């Protein structure tokens, strides 16, 4: 898609390929076929090989990549090229077009530099809600850990922590990108653009702080899960110990009378077998009573 810069973004004709005064939203296939000037094409980085948000600066030009994290630990990249006349966004996922379609009627998009600053700010427009959803997800995971988590709890927790780590790195890189745009003199920034970039830096800093808090929360969840796991293991060992303690005297009796010495009077006594049965039952009952009294069971 091609849009004219103006008070609002209006679709341009596909035959109008002049660079000045336009925004180009192209995917990989369109980029190969589109008649872009060679000096622009040489600046376009390979998005598929970039894992970071970065910006390169030339005389009157900016170009670089954005790696935006999505859900389920996925991410997608887009590349950009910007000068005082136009803006190119290379995006295979339709993300850039979706963000630009959420344009503010109060904004004026005659300037491609301002449009790019607005686009950067719009990248994190819904991230507060996203972090809120992640916080609710973390609370549910904590409840699951307390109630007795399933076997897939550890992989889910690791996936959750990986997503938080990706977001934290993304906010840090985006904040650095905004700071570099403010510091470099490659493109003129109006006072309005400087203000937008300052807001972007502040918002990414706050989002990174919230992400760090969620990372600490995930550590606490892991500790809760480990403590519950240890508690269950201790309970199992406690039951096994009690059962072993109860039947240990019976094993002694069985071993004692299993020797079959001819001089043992109980072997020829008609009440010897019932006596051993009563003695064994009495020992079991006595042990159970003792453990109940001491609240071991």
Tab-separated table of C-alpha atoms in Angstrom, residues 13 109 113 126 249:
chain	number	residue	atom	x	y	z
A	13	UNK	CA	-2.365	5.109	-6.884
A	109	UNK	CA	0.997	13.752	8.871
A	113	UNK	CA	9.617	12.304	10.432
A	126	UNK	CA	-1.691	-1.439	23.903
A	249	UNK	CA	7.901	-55.029	64.516
